[in-house]
CSV table of C-alpha atoms and ligand atoms in Angstrom, one decimal:
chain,number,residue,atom,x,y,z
A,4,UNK,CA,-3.5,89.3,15.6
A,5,UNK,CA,-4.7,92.8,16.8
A,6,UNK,CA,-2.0,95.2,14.8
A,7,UNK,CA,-2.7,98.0,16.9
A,8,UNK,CA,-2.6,96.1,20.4
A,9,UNK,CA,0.7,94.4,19.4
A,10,UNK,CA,1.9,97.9,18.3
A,11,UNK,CA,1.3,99.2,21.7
A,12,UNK,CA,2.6,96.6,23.8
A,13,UNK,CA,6.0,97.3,22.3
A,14,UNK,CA,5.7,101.1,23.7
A,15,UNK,CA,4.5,99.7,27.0
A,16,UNK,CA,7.5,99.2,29.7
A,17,UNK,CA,6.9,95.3,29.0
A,18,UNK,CA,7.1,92.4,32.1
A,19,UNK,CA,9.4,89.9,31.8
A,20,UNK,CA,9.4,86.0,33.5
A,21,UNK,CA,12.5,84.1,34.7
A,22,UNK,CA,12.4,82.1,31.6
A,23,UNK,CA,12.8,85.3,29.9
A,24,UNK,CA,15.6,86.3,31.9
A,25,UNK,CA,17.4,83.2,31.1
A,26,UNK,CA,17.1,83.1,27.2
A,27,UNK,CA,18.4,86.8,27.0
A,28,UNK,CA,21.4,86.1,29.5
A,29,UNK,CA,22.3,83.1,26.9
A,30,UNK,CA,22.1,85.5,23.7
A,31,UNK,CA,24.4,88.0,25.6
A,32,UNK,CA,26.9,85.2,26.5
A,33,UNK,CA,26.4,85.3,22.0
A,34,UNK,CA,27.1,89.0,22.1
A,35,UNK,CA,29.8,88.6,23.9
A,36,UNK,CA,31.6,85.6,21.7
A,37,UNK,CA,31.1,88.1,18.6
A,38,UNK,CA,33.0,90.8,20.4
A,39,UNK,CA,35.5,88.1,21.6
A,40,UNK,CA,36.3,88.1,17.6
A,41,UNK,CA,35.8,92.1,16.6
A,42,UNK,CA,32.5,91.5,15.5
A,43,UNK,CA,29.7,94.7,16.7
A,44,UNK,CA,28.5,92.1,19.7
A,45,UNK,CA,24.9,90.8,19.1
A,46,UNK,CA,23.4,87.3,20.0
A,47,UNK,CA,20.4,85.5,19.4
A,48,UNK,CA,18.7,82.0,20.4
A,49,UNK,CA,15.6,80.9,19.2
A,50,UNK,CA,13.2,79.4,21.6
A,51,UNK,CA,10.6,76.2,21.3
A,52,UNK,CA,8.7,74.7,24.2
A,53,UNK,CA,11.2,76.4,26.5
A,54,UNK,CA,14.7,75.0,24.5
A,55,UNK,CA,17.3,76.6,22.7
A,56,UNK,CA,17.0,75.5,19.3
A,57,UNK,CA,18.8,78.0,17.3
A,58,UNK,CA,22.1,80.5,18.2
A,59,UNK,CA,23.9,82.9,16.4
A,60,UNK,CA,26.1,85.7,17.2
A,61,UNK,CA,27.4,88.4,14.6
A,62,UNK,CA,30.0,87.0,11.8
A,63,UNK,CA,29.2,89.1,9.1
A,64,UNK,CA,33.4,90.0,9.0
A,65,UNK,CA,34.5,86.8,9.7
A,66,UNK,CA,32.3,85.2,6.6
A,67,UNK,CA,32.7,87.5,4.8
A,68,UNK,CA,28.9,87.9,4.3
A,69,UNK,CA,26.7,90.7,4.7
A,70,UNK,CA,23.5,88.4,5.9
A,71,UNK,CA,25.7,87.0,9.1
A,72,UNK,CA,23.8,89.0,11.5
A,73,UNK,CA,22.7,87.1,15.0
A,74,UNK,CA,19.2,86.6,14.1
A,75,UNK,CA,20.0,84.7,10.4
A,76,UNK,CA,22.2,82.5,11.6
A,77,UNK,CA,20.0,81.3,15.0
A,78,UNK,CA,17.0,80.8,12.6
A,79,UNK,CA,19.0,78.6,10.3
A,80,UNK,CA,19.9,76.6,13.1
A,81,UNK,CA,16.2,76.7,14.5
A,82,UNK,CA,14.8,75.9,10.7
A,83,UNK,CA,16.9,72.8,10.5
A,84,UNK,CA,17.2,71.4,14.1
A,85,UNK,CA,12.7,71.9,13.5
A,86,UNK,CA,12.7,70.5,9.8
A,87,UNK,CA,10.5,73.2,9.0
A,88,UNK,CA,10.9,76.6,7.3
A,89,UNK,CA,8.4,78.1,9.4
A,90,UNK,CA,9.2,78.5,13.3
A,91,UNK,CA,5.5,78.7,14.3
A,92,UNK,CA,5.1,78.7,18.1
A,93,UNK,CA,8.9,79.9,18.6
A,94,UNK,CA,10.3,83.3,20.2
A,95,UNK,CA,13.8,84.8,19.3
A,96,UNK,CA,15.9,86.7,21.9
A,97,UNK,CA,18.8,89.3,20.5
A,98,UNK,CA,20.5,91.8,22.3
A,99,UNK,CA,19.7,94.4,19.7
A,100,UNK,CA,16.2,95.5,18.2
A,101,UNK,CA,16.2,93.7,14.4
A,102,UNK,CA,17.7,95.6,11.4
A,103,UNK,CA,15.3,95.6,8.2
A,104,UNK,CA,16.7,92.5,7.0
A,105,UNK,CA,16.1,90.6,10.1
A,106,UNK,CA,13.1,91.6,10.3
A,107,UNK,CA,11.8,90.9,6.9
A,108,UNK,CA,13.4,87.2,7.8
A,109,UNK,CA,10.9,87.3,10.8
A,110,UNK,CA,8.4,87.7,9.2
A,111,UNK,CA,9.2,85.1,6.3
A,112,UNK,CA,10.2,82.7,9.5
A,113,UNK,CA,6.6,83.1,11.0
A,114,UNK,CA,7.9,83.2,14.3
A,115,UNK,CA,5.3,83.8,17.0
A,116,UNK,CA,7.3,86.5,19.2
A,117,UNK,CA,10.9,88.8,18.9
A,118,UNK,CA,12.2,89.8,22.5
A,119,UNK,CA,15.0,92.7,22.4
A,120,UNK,CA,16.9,93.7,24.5
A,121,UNK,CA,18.4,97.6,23.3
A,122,UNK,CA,16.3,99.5,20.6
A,123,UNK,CA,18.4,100.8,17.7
A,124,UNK,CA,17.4,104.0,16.5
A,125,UNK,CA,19.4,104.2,13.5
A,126,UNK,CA,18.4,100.8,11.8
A,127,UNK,CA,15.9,99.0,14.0
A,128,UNK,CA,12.7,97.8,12.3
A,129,UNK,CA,10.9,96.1,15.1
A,130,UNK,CA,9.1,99.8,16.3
A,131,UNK,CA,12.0,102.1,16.5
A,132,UNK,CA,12.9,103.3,12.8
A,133,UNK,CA,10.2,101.1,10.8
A,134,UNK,CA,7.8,98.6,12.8
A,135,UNK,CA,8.3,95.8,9.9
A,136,UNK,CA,7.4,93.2,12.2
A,137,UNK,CA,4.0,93.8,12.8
A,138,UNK,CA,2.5,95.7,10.0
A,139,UNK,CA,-0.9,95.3,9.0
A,140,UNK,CA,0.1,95.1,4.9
A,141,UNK,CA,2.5,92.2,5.3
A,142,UNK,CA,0.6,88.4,5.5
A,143,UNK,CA,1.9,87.9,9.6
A,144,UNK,CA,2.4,89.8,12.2
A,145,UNK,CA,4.9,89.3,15.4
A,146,UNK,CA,4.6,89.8,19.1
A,147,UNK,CA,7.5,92.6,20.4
A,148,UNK,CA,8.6,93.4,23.2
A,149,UNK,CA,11.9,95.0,24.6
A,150,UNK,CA,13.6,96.4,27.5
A,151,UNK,CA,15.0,93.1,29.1
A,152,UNK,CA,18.8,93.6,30.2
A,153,UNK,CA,18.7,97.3,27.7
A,154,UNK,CA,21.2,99.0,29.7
A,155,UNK,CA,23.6,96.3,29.6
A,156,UNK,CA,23.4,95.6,26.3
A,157,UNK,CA,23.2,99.1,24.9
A,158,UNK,CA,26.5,100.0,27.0
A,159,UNK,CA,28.3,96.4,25.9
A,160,UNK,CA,27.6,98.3,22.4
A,161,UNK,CA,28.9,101.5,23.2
A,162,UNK,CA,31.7,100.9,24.5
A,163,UNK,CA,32.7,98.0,21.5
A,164,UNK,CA,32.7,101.0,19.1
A,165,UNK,CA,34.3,103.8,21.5
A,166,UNK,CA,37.0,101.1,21.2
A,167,UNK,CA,37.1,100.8,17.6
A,168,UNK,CA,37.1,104.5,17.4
A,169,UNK,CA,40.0,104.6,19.9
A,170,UNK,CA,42.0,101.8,17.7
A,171,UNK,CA,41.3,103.3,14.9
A,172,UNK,CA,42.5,106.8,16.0
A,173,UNK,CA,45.8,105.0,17.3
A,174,UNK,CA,46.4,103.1,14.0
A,175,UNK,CA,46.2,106.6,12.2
A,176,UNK,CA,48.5,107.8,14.4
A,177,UNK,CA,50.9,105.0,14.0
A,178,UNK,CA,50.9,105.5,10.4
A,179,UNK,CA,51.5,109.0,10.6
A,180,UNK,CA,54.4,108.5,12.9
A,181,UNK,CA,55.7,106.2,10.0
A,182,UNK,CA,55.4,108.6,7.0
A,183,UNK,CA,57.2,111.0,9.1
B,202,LIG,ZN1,20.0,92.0,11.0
């Protein structure tokens, strides 16, 4: 793969095709399961031949593990529902650009093509912070492209941590009102 052309095609306003439209509505449906539990809401499926073969939707709290993010657990499911460790020929939709780990997983997965929804700018690594997913010194590079339901997702984010903020602020209160 061209590095530069697939680095470019994530900066381009990308096009997307019903198929498209329907995977990402699915890993929101996800998002909105984690948020259902207090988890930051992100989903993910991963795609083969136009099926769902993997899902996963944020449990890192709930596990108690720091690698429960979206993306891990969908290409578990994915790895073992293919009997492969590679996902060759797969795409994965999540509602949030890929953290580093993520997308060093990516990478390790083989997976042909990430869709996002919302870029991260604090932690993504698919183009907005580091652009690990298709970099010419690691052994594969991945198609990327995002934009596909951003506003939605980046305000179902927003407003899931103004309202932690806001319940945290009223817990502090609560306990102040105690102490008193
Ligand atoms: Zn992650």
């Amino acid at each position: 793969m061209n590095y530069s052309l697939s680095f470019c095609n994530a900066m381009k306003p990308s096009i997307f095709n019903a198929n498209d439209h329907l995977f990402m509505q699915r890993a929101i449906e996800l998002a909105l399961k984690a948020e259902a539990i207090d988890e930051i809401p992100v989903g993910a499926v991963v795609v083969h031949n136009n099926e769902i073969i993997g899902e996963g939707y944020n449990q890192s709290i709930t596990l108690n593990d720091p690698s429960a993010h979206a993306e891990m657990i969908a290409i578990r499911q994915a790895g073992e529902k293919l009997g492969n460790y590679r996902l060759l020929d797969c795409t994965l939709y999540v509602t949030l650009e890929p953290c580093p780990m993520c997308a060093g997983l990516l990478v390790h997965s083989r997976i042909k093509q990430v869709i996002y929804a919302s870029p991260d700018l604090k932690t993504g690594s698919a183009g907005s912070v580091f652009n690990l997913v298709a970099n010419e010194k690691l052994n594969h590079q991945i198609e990327h492209r995002f934009g596909l339901y951003q506003e939605q997702c980046s305000s179902m984010l927003s407003s899931f941590f103004k309202r932690r903020r806001k319940e945290k602020k009223a817990l502090k209160q609560a306990l102040k009102q105690n102490e008193s």
